[in-house]
Amino acid sequence: MVSLSSVPERVQYPNPVAADHITYNPSIEDLREFSTDVETTTEYGAPSYVSEYRSRSADRTKNAIDSDFDNADLAVFEDGLNQIQNTDNDIICVDRVVGRHSESSYVCRLYLPKSYGRIALSWAKLLEPSHGTEPDFITVQLPDATDDPKIRVHPETGVTTVLGSDYTGEAKKSFLRLFMLRAKEQGGLGLHAGSKRVTLDDQDGYREVGQLFLGLSGTGKSTLTSHGLWLDDPEGVDMIQDDVCALLPSGTVAGSEGSGLYIKTLGLDSDEQPELYESATDESAVLENVAVDDDGTVHFEEPRYGRNARAVVRRDHLESSADDIDLDSVDQVFFITRNPLMPPVAKLSDEQAAVAFMLGESIETSAGDPSRVGEAIRVVGTNPFIIGSKGKEGNRFRDLIADLDVQCYVINTGTVGTDDPVDVGVEETVAILEGVARDSIQWTNDDTLGLVVPNTVPGIDIEQFYVPDRVADFRVARSELRKERLAYLDQFDDLDDAIVDAIY
């Protein structure tokens, strides 16, 4: 049993098999039955729920590595333990496995009140069942425990306690956060990234290209990861992972979620995202905070319950989804940005790639802080779940991609320019991704931009996206941006100087 070494008396969690007040590993059907009183059934036969909390409580989350826990922090764990032990409470316990790779696979145990079976239902559909093994990670989620949410993480023992939030994402990320930490402890690096395998058969022969996409939730990571690039057989694309991976020293990219995806649904369109739309309108999906009428009519375009509407969809309902969740090797890494001073794509050196990793330039989305949606933000690794030194995280990223000979790029999926802006559309982005995969783009070192950018990209007029033509006094704007970036990187004492010097 996992116990908390920092908690007095080292109280252990009850054995769920032997405890009469705990329902151990109920079926998917039973989990749905536990929450029928709060379910709306969609026109497609899927359950839909509305939660009180509709995003992660990031500002209420602390871990024992980056924070000095006091008695109040330890009391959060004790409260969770006591409520799970209390035989007057109806508790469910669900075991699942994060990852399949021999070096990155962990049994995860989730404790919840039975009345919140809907959270376990969504979470259970994302992961594969375990087989009776004792847990590596434990999460206790008690939505009714307090009106003031508290999330505490004890990385050493693999225990997370969530008090006061009924958001499914808290359960999901509680385990993936520790999955990424364990990868770092093994010499690799956990990444908030999607992975895909592109199969090509052209003048360069038959080959497979492994790609990773780093971006905050809601910035297009899922869309780009699952996009088929409009390739025709025998060429094609396999979506490997959608959210969290582990880049191992061997070059393997270990996946985490084997059964499902937790996708954003606001604006989900059958023409733009046909696969995701079809999977979200299947009876196997679970909808969360999606606009659904009493008669079951679904409105993906309407933010009735906020902008972080979600659906858990099954991998086996995605035609592009591969059977495997591990990428044997990675060739290309893409950082997704929405910075209007950045070109549609730029090719990065190893140090510049580490700069892009550290900057994590994006926009705030409803999955993070709904009150700041659309604001420009920086998040190291576009990963809000890093535990430990962020500077060392950047050093590790640089070293891994250098050792594995991985080429990195930054792609702008938003708007280029501030005075005469132009949108980078899906067609342009897909042309860029295909061109990078085929190595058919001609590159040039642009001194004005300070970056290696395309001269030509098959299928699009790349000249219309030249940033200096669309920004008044671009040199001044770029100089100010570099000053901001340097000031931001200056806070990371552990970051190598060679990375800071590569600022662009």
Short mmCIF file of C-alpha atoms in Angstrom, two decimals:
data_model
loop_
_atom_site.label_atom_id
_atom_site.label_comp_id
_atom_site.label_asym_id
_atom_site.label_seq_id
_atom_site.Cartn_x
_atom_site.Cartn_y
_atom_site.Cartn_z
CA MET A 1 0.00 0.00 0.00
CA VAL A 2 1.11 3.55 -0.72
CA SER A 3 1.35 5.64 2.46
CA LEU A 4 2.42 9.19 3.23
CA SER A 5 5.81 9.22 4.91
CA SER A 6 5.35 12.89 5.84
CA VAL A 7 1.99 12.37 7.52
CA PRO A 8 2.09 11.45 11.22
CA GLU A 9 1.10 7.86 11.99
CA ARG A 10 1.65 6.86 8.33
CA VAL A 11 -2.04 6.15 7.84
CA GLN A 12 -2.63 3.72 4.97
CA TYR A 13 -5.49 3.62 2.54
CA PRO A 14 -8.01 0.85 3.14
CA ASN A 15 -7.81 -2.29 1.03
CA PRO A 16 -10.61 -1.64 -1.48
CA VAL A 17 -11.20 -5.35 -2.00
CA ALA A 18 -11.83 -5.99 1.68
CA ALA A 19 -13.67 -2.80 2.69
CA ASP A 20 -17.47 -3.16 2.64
CA HIS A 21 -18.08 0.57 2.11
CA ILE A 22 -15.91 0.66 -1.05
CA THR A 23 -17.11 -0.52 -4.45
CA TYR A 24 -13.97 -1.76 -6.17
CA ASN A 25 -13.59 -1.47 -9.95
CA PRO A 26 -17.28 -1.19 -10.87
CA SER A 27 -18.12 -1.66 -14.52
CA ILE A 28 -18.47 1.22 -16.98
CA GLU A 29 -22.22 0.61 -16.93
CA ASP A 30 -22.29 0.83 -13.12
CA LEU A 31 -20.26 4.03 -13.08
CA ARG A 32 -22.79 5.64 -15.39
CA GLU A 33 -25.65 4.30 -13.27
CA PHE A 34 -24.21 5.97 -10.16
CA SER A 35 -24.69 9.40 -11.80
CA THR A 36 -27.98 9.02 -13.67
CA ASP A 37 -29.60 11.67 -11.47
CA VAL A 38 -27.29 14.35 -12.95
CA GLU A 39 -27.08 12.96 -16.49
CA THR A 40 -28.61 14.35 -19.65
CA THR A 41 -28.63 11.76 -22.43
CA THR A 42 -27.62 13.20 -25.77
CA GLU A 43 -29.41 12.56 -29.05
CA TYR A 44 -26.61 10.08 -29.74
CA GLY A 45 -27.20 8.10 -26.55
CA ALA A 46 -24.12 9.37 -24.70
CA PRO A 47 -24.16 10.74 -21.14
CA SER A 48 -23.62 14.46 -20.65
CA TYR A 49 -22.82 16.16 -17.35
CA VAL A 50 -22.33 19.68 -16.03
CA SER A 51 -19.71 20.24 -13.33
CA GLU A 52 -19.51 23.06 -10.82
CA TYR A 53 -15.79 23.57 -11.51
CA ARG A 54 -15.03 23.81 -15.21
CA SER A 55 -11.26 24.12 -15.30
CA ARG A 56 -8.26 23.10 -13.24
CA SER A 57 -7.69 24.97 -9.98
CA ALA A 58 -4.06 25.70 -10.83
CA ASP A 59 -3.72 28.46 -8.23
CA ARG A 60 -4.90 26.04 -5.51
CA THR A 61 -2.42 23.29 -6.44
CA LYS A 62 0.85 22.69 -4.58
CA ASN A 63 3.39 19.89 -4.60
CA ALA A 64 5.87 18.89 -1.89
CA ILE A 65 8.92 19.45 -4.12
CA ASP A 66 8.28 23.04 -5.18
CA SER A 67 6.57 24.11 -1.93
CA ASP A 68 7.43 23.69 1.73
CA PHE A 69 4.44 21.80 3.09
CA ASP A 70 3.22 22.85 6.51
CA ASN A 71 0.66 21.24 8.79
CA ALA A 72 -2.21 22.76 6.81
CA ASP A 73 -0.93 21.10 3.63
CA LEU A 74 -0.49 17.75 5.32
CA ALA A 75 -3.99 18.10 6.75
CA VAL A 76 -5.34 17.95 3.18
CA PHE A 77 -3.96 14.43 2.82
CA GLU A 78 -5.24 13.46 6.26
CA ASP A 79 -8.72 14.75 5.44
CA GLY A 80 -8.77 12.68 2.30
CA LEU A 81 -7.55 9.57 4.09
CA ASN A 82 -10.08 9.95 6.87
CA GLN A 83 -13.02 10.29 4.50
CA ILE A 84 -11.94 7.26 2.47
CA GLN A 85 -11.56 5.24 5.68
CA ASN A 86 -14.93 6.33 7.08
CA THR A 87 -17.22 3.32 6.74
CA ASP A 88 -20.28 5.60 6.68
CA ASN A 89 -19.23 6.94 3.26
CA ASP A 90 -20.06 5.22 -0.02
CA ILE A 91 -16.80 5.17 -1.93
CA ILE A 92 -15.79 3.85 -5.32
CA CYS A 93 -12.26 2.82 -6.21
CA VAL A 94 -11.14 2.44 -9.80
CA ASP A 95 -7.78 1.12 -10.98
CA ARG A 96 -6.35 1.90 -14.40
CA VAL A 97 -2.93 1.90 -16.08
CA VAL A 98 -1.10 4.92 -17.43
CA GLY A 99 1.31 3.91 -20.19
CA ARG A 100 2.28 0.58 -21.75
CA HIS A 101 6.03 0.91 -22.13
CA SER A 102 8.04 -1.30 -19.78
CA GLU A 103 9.92 1.73 -18.44
CA SER A 104 6.90 4.05 -18.20
CA SER A 105 3.81 2.14 -17.08
CA TYR A 106 2.07 2.82 -13.77
CA VAL A 107 -0.99 1.47 -11.98
CA CYS A 108 -3.23 4.36 -10.91
CA ARG A 109 -5.93 4.17 -8.23
CA LEU A 110 -8.73 6.75 -7.99
CA TYR A 111 -10.96 7.06 -4.91
CA LEU A 112 -14.21 9.04 -5.22
CA PRO A 113 -17.61 9.30 -3.54
CA LYS A 114 -20.05 7.02 -5.37
CA SER A 115 -22.27 10.01 -6.14
CA TYR A 116 -19.48 11.34 -8.37
CA GLY A 117 -19.24 8.21 -10.47
CA ARG A 118 -19.36 10.44 -13.56
CA ILE A 119 -15.76 11.55 -12.90
CA ALA A 120 -14.58 7.96 -12.67
CA LEU A 121 -16.62 7.10 -15.78
CA SER A 122 -14.77 9.68 -17.89
CA TRP A 123 -11.38 8.86 -16.41
CA ALA A 124 -11.83 5.12 -16.77
CA LYS A 125 -12.59 5.50 -20.48
CA LEU A 126 -9.26 7.24 -21.04
CA LEU A 127 -7.09 4.46 -19.66
CA GLU A 128 -6.76 0.69 -19.82
CA PRO A 129 -7.72 -1.62 -16.93
CA SER A 130 -5.06 -2.90 -14.55
CA HIS A 131 -4.81 -6.50 -13.47
CA GLY A 132 -4.82 -6.59 -9.70
CA THR A 133 -1.42 -4.96 -9.15
CA GLU A 134 -0.87 -2.62 -6.21
CA PRO A 135 -0.98 1.07 -7.24
CA ASP A 136 2.01 3.24 -8.05
CA PHE A 137 -0.11 6.42 -7.85
CA ILE A 138 -3.20 7.18 -5.76
CA THR A 139 -5.59 10.10 -6.10
CA VAL A 140 -8.40 10.90 -3.69
CA GLN A 141 -10.95 13.34 -5.10
CA LEU A 142 -13.63 14.62 -2.73
CA PRO A 143 -15.66 17.35 -4.45
CA ASP A 144 -17.87 18.11 -1.44
CA ALA A 145 -15.08 18.29 1.14
CA THR A 146 -14.72 22.08 1.04
CA ASP A 147 -15.92 25.22 -0.73
CA ASP A 148 -12.29 26.33 -1.03
CA PRO A 149 -10.54 23.86 -3.41
CA LYS A 150 -7.20 22.45 -2.32
CA ILE A 151 -5.07 20.13 -4.44
CA ARG A 152 -1.93 18.73 -2.85
CA VAL A 153 0.62 16.44 -4.51
CA HIS A 154 3.09 14.25 -2.68
CA PRO A 155 5.43 13.19 -5.52
CA GLU A 156 7.63 10.82 -3.51
CA THR A 157 4.75 8.53 -2.60
CA GLY A 158 2.72 9.22 -5.72
CA VAL A 159 -0.30 10.52 -3.81
CA THR A 160 -2.58 13.40 -4.80
CA THR A 161 -5.55 14.67 -2.81
CA VAL A 162 -8.17 16.87 -4.46
CA LEU A 163 -10.59 18.57 -2.08
CA GLY A 164 -13.44 20.73 -3.33
CA SER A 165 -13.32 20.34 -7.14
CA ASP A 166 -15.56 18.14 -9.28
CA TYR A 167 -13.64 18.79 -12.52
CA THR A 168 -12.63 15.58 -14.31
CA GLY A 169 -9.39 17.18 -15.47
CA GLU A 170 -8.10 17.22 -11.89
CA ALA A 171 -8.26 13.42 -11.75
CA LYS A 172 -6.75 12.99 -15.20
CA LYS A 173 -3.83 15.34 -14.68
CA SER A 174 -3.11 14.12 -11.15
CA PHE A 175 -1.76 10.90 -12.63
CA LEU A 176 -0.21 12.35 -15.79
CA ARG A 177 1.69 14.91 -13.71
CA LEU A 178 3.43 12.08 -11.85
CA PHE A 179 3.92 10.05 -15.04
CA MET A 180 5.93 12.97 -16.45
CA LEU A 181 7.93 13.37 -13.25
CA ARG A 182 8.92 9.70 -13.22
CA ALA A 183 10.12 10.03 -16.84
CA LYS A 184 12.42 12.87 -15.77
CA GLU A 185 13.71 10.86 -12.83
CA GLN A 186 14.68 8.13 -15.34
CA GLY A 187 16.74 10.50 -17.47
CA GLY A 188 13.99 11.33 -19.96
CA LEU A 189 11.42 14.09 -20.01
CA GLY A 190 7.67 14.22 -19.68
CA LEU A 191 6.04 16.34 -22.36
CA HIS A 192 2.62 17.94 -22.66
CA ALA A 193 2.52 16.88 -26.30
CA GLY A 194 0.66 14.99 -28.97
CA SER A 195 2.46 12.40 -31.10
CA LYS A 196 1.84 11.05 -34.59
CA ARG A 197 3.48 8.84 -37.19
CA VAL A 198 3.51 10.02 -40.82
CA THR A 199 4.02 7.30 -43.45
CA LEU A 200 5.39 8.54 -46.76
CA ASP A 201 6.11 6.86 -50.09
CA ASP A 202 7.64 9.35 -52.54
CA GLN A 203 10.86 9.97 -54.43
CA ASP A 204 12.79 9.44 -51.21
CA GLY A 205 11.25 5.99 -50.74
CA TYR A 206 8.98 4.43 -48.14
CA ARG A 207 9.61 5.77 -44.66
CA GLU A 208 8.02 6.76 -41.37
CA VAL A 209 8.42 10.16 -39.73
CA GLY A 210 7.71 10.64 -36.02
CA GLN A 211 6.32 14.03 -35.00
CA LEU A 212 5.56 15.68 -31.65
CA PHE A 213 3.38 18.75 -31.07
CA LEU A 214 3.80 20.86 -27.94
CA GLY A 215 1.06 23.32 -27.09
CA LEU A 216 -1.29 24.39 -24.34
CA SER A 217 -4.74 22.81 -24.22
CA GLY A 218 -7.02 24.54 -26.70
CA THR A 219 -4.35 25.84 -29.10
CA GLY A 220 -4.75 23.17 -31.79
CA LYS A 221 -2.58 20.35 -30.41
CA SER A 222 -5.31 17.72 -30.78
CA THR A 223 -6.32 19.01 -34.22
CA LEU A 224 -2.77 18.87 -35.61
CA THR A 225 -1.99 15.55 -33.95
CA SER A 226 -5.03 13.84 -35.43
CA HIS A 227 -4.97 15.55 -38.85
CA GLY A 228 -4.35 13.14 -41.72
CA LEU A 229 -2.57 15.78 -43.87
CA TRP A 230 -4.92 14.75 -46.68
CA LEU A 231 -2.58 11.92 -47.64
CA ASP A 232 -3.79 9.05 -49.82
CA ASP A 233 -2.99 5.37 -49.39
CA PRO A 234 -0.32 3.97 -49.24
CA GLU A 235 0.68 7.15 -47.44
CA GLY A 236 -1.08 8.16 -44.26
CA VAL A 237 -1.01 9.35 -40.66
CA ASP A 238 -1.42 7.48 -37.37
CA MET A 239 -2.38 9.47 -34.28
CA ILE A 240 -0.36 7.94 -31.43
CA GLN A 241 -1.05 10.19 -28.43
CA ASP A 242 -3.04 13.35 -27.88
CA ASP A 243 -1.93 14.88 -24.60
CA VAL A 244 1.01 13.60 -22.55
CA CYS A 245 4.10 11.62 -23.59
CA ALA A 246 7.48 10.70 -22.14
CA LEU A 247 10.59 11.21 -24.28
CA LEU A 248 12.97 8.49 -23.09
CA PRO A 249 16.79 8.54 -23.46
CA SER A 250 16.46 5.65 -25.94
CA GLY A 251 14.48 7.89 -28.29
CA THR A 252 11.19 6.12 -27.71
CA VAL A 253 8.25 8.41 -26.98
CA ALA A 254 6.17 6.51 -24.43
CA GLY A 255 2.45 7.22 -24.47
CA SER A 256 0.21 7.57 -21.44
CA GLU A 257 -3.48 7.15 -22.33
CA GLY A 258 -4.36 3.89 -24.06
CA SER A 259 -8.12 4.02 -24.49
CA GLY A 260 -9.37 7.57 -25.00
CA LEU A 261 -8.83 11.27 -25.59
CA TYR A 262 -10.08 14.21 -23.51
CA ILE A 263 -10.84 16.72 -26.26
CA LYS A 264 -12.15 20.28 -26.28
CA THR A 265 -15.48 20.48 -28.09
CA LEU A 266 -16.37 24.17 -28.31
CA GLY A 267 -16.61 24.91 -32.02
CA LEU A 268 -16.12 21.27 -32.97
CA ASP A 269 -16.97 21.14 -36.67
CA SER A 270 -17.83 18.12 -38.80
CA ASP A 271 -16.05 19.62 -41.82
CA GLU A 272 -12.88 20.91 -40.12
CA GLN A 273 -12.47 18.03 -37.63
CA PRO A 274 -14.51 15.13 -39.05
CA GLU A 275 -12.88 12.36 -37.00
CA LEU A 276 -13.11 14.17 -33.67
CA TYR A 277 -16.68 15.24 -34.44
CA GLU A 278 -17.74 11.70 -35.30
CA SER A 279 -16.19 10.29 -32.14
CA ALA A 280 -17.79 12.99 -29.96
CA THR A 281 -21.22 12.20 -31.43
CA ASP A 282 -20.94 8.48 -30.72
CA GLU A 283 -22.77 6.85 -27.83
CA SER A 284 -19.42 5.77 -26.37
CA ALA A 285 -18.43 9.40 -25.65
CA VAL A 286 -18.87 11.19 -22.33
CA LEU A 287 -19.64 14.91 -22.58
CA GLU A 288 -18.73 17.44 -19.91
CA ASN A 289 -20.00 21.04 -19.81
CA VAL A 290 -21.23 20.82 -23.40
CA ALA A 291 -24.44 22.66 -24.30
CA VAL A 292 -27.06 19.89 -24.41
CA ASP A 293 -30.81 20.58 -24.36
CA ASP A 294 -33.23 18.57 -22.21
CA ASP A 295 -34.27 16.64 -25.32
CA GLY A 296 -30.63 15.65 -25.98
CA THR A 297 -29.84 18.09 -28.79
CA VAL A 298 -26.12 18.92 -28.75
CA HIS A 299 -24.78 22.42 -29.53
CA PHE A 300 -20.99 22.28 -29.85
CA GLU A 301 -20.92 25.89 -31.00
CA GLU A 302 -22.52 27.28 -27.83
CA PRO A 303 -20.48 28.10 -24.66
CA ARG A 304 -23.49 27.61 -22.40
CA TYR A 305 -21.35 26.31 -19.54
CA GLY A 306 -18.16 28.19 -20.33
CA ARG A 307 -15.54 27.75 -23.01
CA ASN A 308 -13.89 24.61 -21.64
CA ALA A 309 -16.48 22.15 -22.92
CA ARG A 310 -15.00 18.65 -23.16
CA ALA A 311 -15.65 15.13 -24.32
CA VAL A 312 -13.96 11.85 -23.57
CA VAL A 313 -13.83 9.96 -26.86
CA ARG A 314 -12.64 6.44 -27.54
CA ARG A 315 -9.50 5.79 -29.55
CA ASP A 316 -11.18 2.89 -31.33
CA HIS A 317 -13.68 5.36 -32.83
CA LEU A 318 -10.91 7.39 -34.47
CA GLU A 319 -9.87 6.03 -37.85
CA SER A 320 -6.48 7.76 -37.62
CA SER A 321 -5.72 6.34 -34.17
CA ALA A 322 -2.98 3.70 -34.08
CA ASP A 323 -3.24 0.52 -32.04
CA ASP A 324 0.02 1.35 -30.30
CA ILE A 325 0.51 4.34 -28.02
CA ASP A 326 4.32 4.48 -28.13
CA LEU A 327 6.28 6.18 -30.91
CA ASP A 328 9.44 4.17 -31.66
CA SER A 329 11.41 7.32 -32.44
CA VAL A 330 10.82 11.01 -33.01
CA ASP A 331 12.23 12.98 -35.91
CA GLN A 332 10.52 16.37 -35.60
CA VAL A 333 9.16 18.49 -32.76
CA PHE A 334 6.78 21.41 -33.33
CA PHE A 335 6.10 24.20 -30.84
CA ILE A 336 2.65 25.70 -31.41
CA THR A 337 2.51 29.45 -30.87
CA ARG A 338 0.04 32.25 -31.49
CA ASN A 339 2.59 35.07 -31.32
CA PRO A 340 1.83 37.49 -34.24
CA LEU A 341 5.52 38.42 -34.51
CA MET A 342 6.39 34.85 -35.45
CA PRO A 343 6.31 33.43 -39.01
CA PRO A 344 4.11 30.44 -39.92
CA VAL A 345 7.14 28.20 -39.38
CA ALA A 346 10.80 28.55 -38.44
CA LYS A 347 13.53 25.93 -38.21
CA LEU A 348 15.41 25.96 -34.90
CA SER A 349 18.87 25.01 -33.70
CA ASP A 350 19.10 22.83 -30.59
CA GLU A 351 19.63 25.88 -28.36
CA GLN A 352 16.86 27.83 -30.09
CA ALA A 353 14.57 24.85 -29.59
CA ALA A 354 15.37 24.96 -25.89
CA VAL A 355 14.52 28.67 -25.95
CA ALA A 356 11.17 27.86 -27.56
CA PHE A 357 10.64 25.18 -24.92
CA MET A 358 11.37 27.61 -22.09
CA LEU A 359 9.32 30.45 -23.55
CA GLY A 360 6.26 28.29 -24.20
CA GLU A 361 4.61 31.25 -25.89
CA SER A 362 0.91 30.77 -26.40
CA ILE A 363 -2.44 32.22 -25.43
CA GLU A 364 -4.43 31.51 -22.30
CA THR A 365 -7.30 29.10 -22.85
CA SER A 366 -10.38 28.11 -20.91
CA ALA A 367 -8.63 24.94 -19.74
CA GLY A 368 -6.21 27.08 -17.70
CA ASP A 369 -7.64 30.39 -16.48
CA PRO A 370 -11.07 31.15 -18.02
CA SER A 371 -10.86 34.76 -16.82
CA ARG A 372 -7.80 35.37 -19.04
CA VAL A 373 -8.87 33.62 -22.25
CA GLY A 374 -7.03 35.04 -25.27
CA GLU A 375 -4.23 36.74 -23.31
CA ALA A 376 -0.63 36.16 -24.40
CA ILE A 377 1.11 33.93 -21.86
CA ARG A 378 4.33 31.97 -21.40
CA VAL A 379 4.37 28.49 -19.87
CA VAL A 380 7.62 26.48 -19.81
CA GLY A 381 7.27 23.53 -22.15
CA THR A 382 3.66 24.64 -22.69
CA ASN A 383 3.32 22.31 -19.72
CA PRO A 384 1.59 23.60 -16.56
CA PHE A 385 2.33 20.30 -14.76
CA ILE A 386 6.12 20.45 -14.33
CA ILE A 387 7.42 19.41 -10.92
CA GLY A 388 10.92 20.59 -10.02
CA SER A 389 13.38 23.03 -11.60
CA LYS A 390 12.08 24.48 -14.86
CA GLY A 391 15.56 25.58 -15.90
CA LYS A 392 16.86 22.03 -15.61
CA GLU A 393 13.84 20.93 -17.61
CA GLY A 394 15.01 23.14 -20.49
CA ASN A 395 18.57 21.84 -20.24
CA ARG A 396 17.30 18.27 -20.35
CA PHE A 397 15.17 19.00 -23.41
CA ARG A 398 18.17 20.50 -25.26
CA ASP A 399 20.39 17.55 -24.37
CA LEU A 400 17.84 14.94 -25.40
CA ILE A 401 17.06 16.42 -28.82
CA ALA A 402 20.77 16.89 -29.48
CA ASP A 403 21.61 13.31 -28.51
CA LEU A 404 18.69 11.93 -30.55
CA ASP A 405 19.27 14.23 -33.56
CA VAL A 406 15.72 15.62 -33.48
CA GLN A 407 14.88 18.66 -35.63
CA CYS A 408 12.64 21.27 -33.99
CA TYR A 409 10.34 23.94 -35.40
CA VAL A 410 8.05 26.66 -34.12
CA ILE A 411 4.76 27.03 -35.99
CA ASN A 412 2.31 29.90 -35.75
CA THR A 413 -1.28 28.67 -36.06
CA GLY A 414 -2.80 32.07 -35.37
CA THR A 415 -2.22 35.46 -36.99
CA VAL A 416 0.94 36.81 -38.63
CA GLY A 417 1.44 40.55 -38.22
CA THR A 418 -0.06 43.31 -36.11
CA ASP A 419 -0.75 46.17 -38.56
CA ASP A 420 -1.73 44.26 -41.69
CA PRO A 421 -2.41 40.82 -40.16
CA VAL A 422 -3.16 37.64 -42.06
CA ASP A 423 -4.47 34.39 -40.59
CA VAL A 424 -2.57 31.14 -40.98
CA GLY A 425 -5.30 28.74 -42.03
CA VAL A 426 -5.55 24.97 -41.75
CA GLU A 427 -4.55 24.54 -45.41
CA GLU A 428 -1.34 26.51 -44.89
CA THR A 429 -0.46 24.68 -41.68
CA VAL A 430 -1.08 21.28 -43.27
CA ALA A 431 1.08 22.23 -46.27
CA ILE A 432 3.87 23.22 -43.89
CA LEU A 433 3.64 20.00 -41.87
CA GLU A 434 3.65 17.88 -45.01
CA GLY A 435 6.55 19.87 -46.44
CA VAL A 436 8.57 19.41 -43.26
CA ALA A 437 7.81 15.68 -43.21
CA ARG A 438 8.84 15.26 -46.87
CA ASP A 439 11.86 17.60 -46.49
CA SER A 440 10.55 19.50 -49.50
CA ILE A 441 10.78 23.03 -48.04
CA GLN A 442 13.63 25.30 -49.09
CA TRP A 443 15.02 27.24 -46.13
CA THR A 444 16.93 30.50 -45.78
CA ASN A 445 18.59 32.31 -42.88
CA ASP A 446 16.71 35.61 -42.51
CA ASP A 447 18.81 38.20 -40.67
CA THR A 448 15.86 40.53 -40.10
CA LEU A 449 13.88 37.81 -38.33
CA GLY A 450 16.93 36.17 -36.77
CA LEU A 451 15.51 32.81 -37.80
CA VAL A 452 15.75 30.15 -40.49
CA VAL A 453 12.48 30.42 -42.44
CA PRO A 454 11.08 28.98 -45.68
CA ASN A 455 11.99 30.34 -49.07
CA THR A 456 9.33 28.15 -50.64
CA VAL A 457 6.67 25.77 -49.34
CA PRO A 458 4.95 23.49 -51.87
CA GLY A 459 1.27 24.38 -52.18
CA ILE A 460 1.22 27.84 -50.59
CA ASP A 461 2.44 31.38 -51.23
CA ILE A 462 4.74 31.75 -48.25
CA GLU A 463 5.72 35.33 -49.14
CA GLN A 464 2.33 36.67 -48.04
CA PHE A 465 3.22 35.64 -44.48
CA TYR A 466 6.50 37.58 -44.24
CA VAL A 467 6.27 39.15 -40.80
CA PRO A 468 8.26 42.39 -41.38
CA ASP A 469 5.84 43.34 -44.16
CA ARG A 470 2.93 43.15 -41.74
CA VAL A 471 4.36 44.93 -38.69
CA ALA A 472 5.04 48.67 -38.61
CA ASP A 473 8.68 49.23 -37.58
CA PHE A 474 9.35 45.52 -37.19
CA ARG A 475 12.91 46.00 -35.96
CA VAL A 476 11.69 47.96 -32.93
CA ALA A 477 8.96 45.40 -32.26
CA ARG A 478 11.44 42.53 -32.50
CA SER A 479 13.92 44.30 -30.22
CA GLU A 480 11.23 44.82 -27.57
CA LEU A 481 10.17 41.18 -27.88
CA ARG A 482 13.75 39.97 -27.35
CA LYS A 483 14.05 42.15 -24.23
CA GLU A 484 10.84 40.65 -22.85
CA ARG A 485 12.05 37.15 -23.61
CA LEU A 486 15.43 37.73 -21.99
CA ALA A 487 13.79 39.16 -18.88
CA TYR A 488 11.55 36.10 -18.71
CA LEU A 489 14.43 33.63 -19.08
CA ASP A 490 16.46 35.49 -16.47
CA GLN A 491 14.28 34.06 -13.70
CA PHE A 492 15.50 30.50 -14.36
CA ASP A 493 18.81 30.27 -12.50
CA ASP A 494 19.46 26.68 -13.55
CA LEU A 495 19.10 27.35 -17.29
CA ASP A 496 22.36 27.04 -19.25
CA ASP A 497 23.81 30.32 -20.54
CA ALA A 498 24.17 28.85 -24.04
CA ILE A 499 20.39 28.54 -24.21
CA VAL A 500 19.81 32.12 -23.02
CA ASP A 501 22.35 33.37 -25.58
CA ALA A 502 20.32 31.69 -28.37
CA ILE A 503 17.31 33.96 -27.79
CA TYR A 504 15.64 34.95 -31.05
#
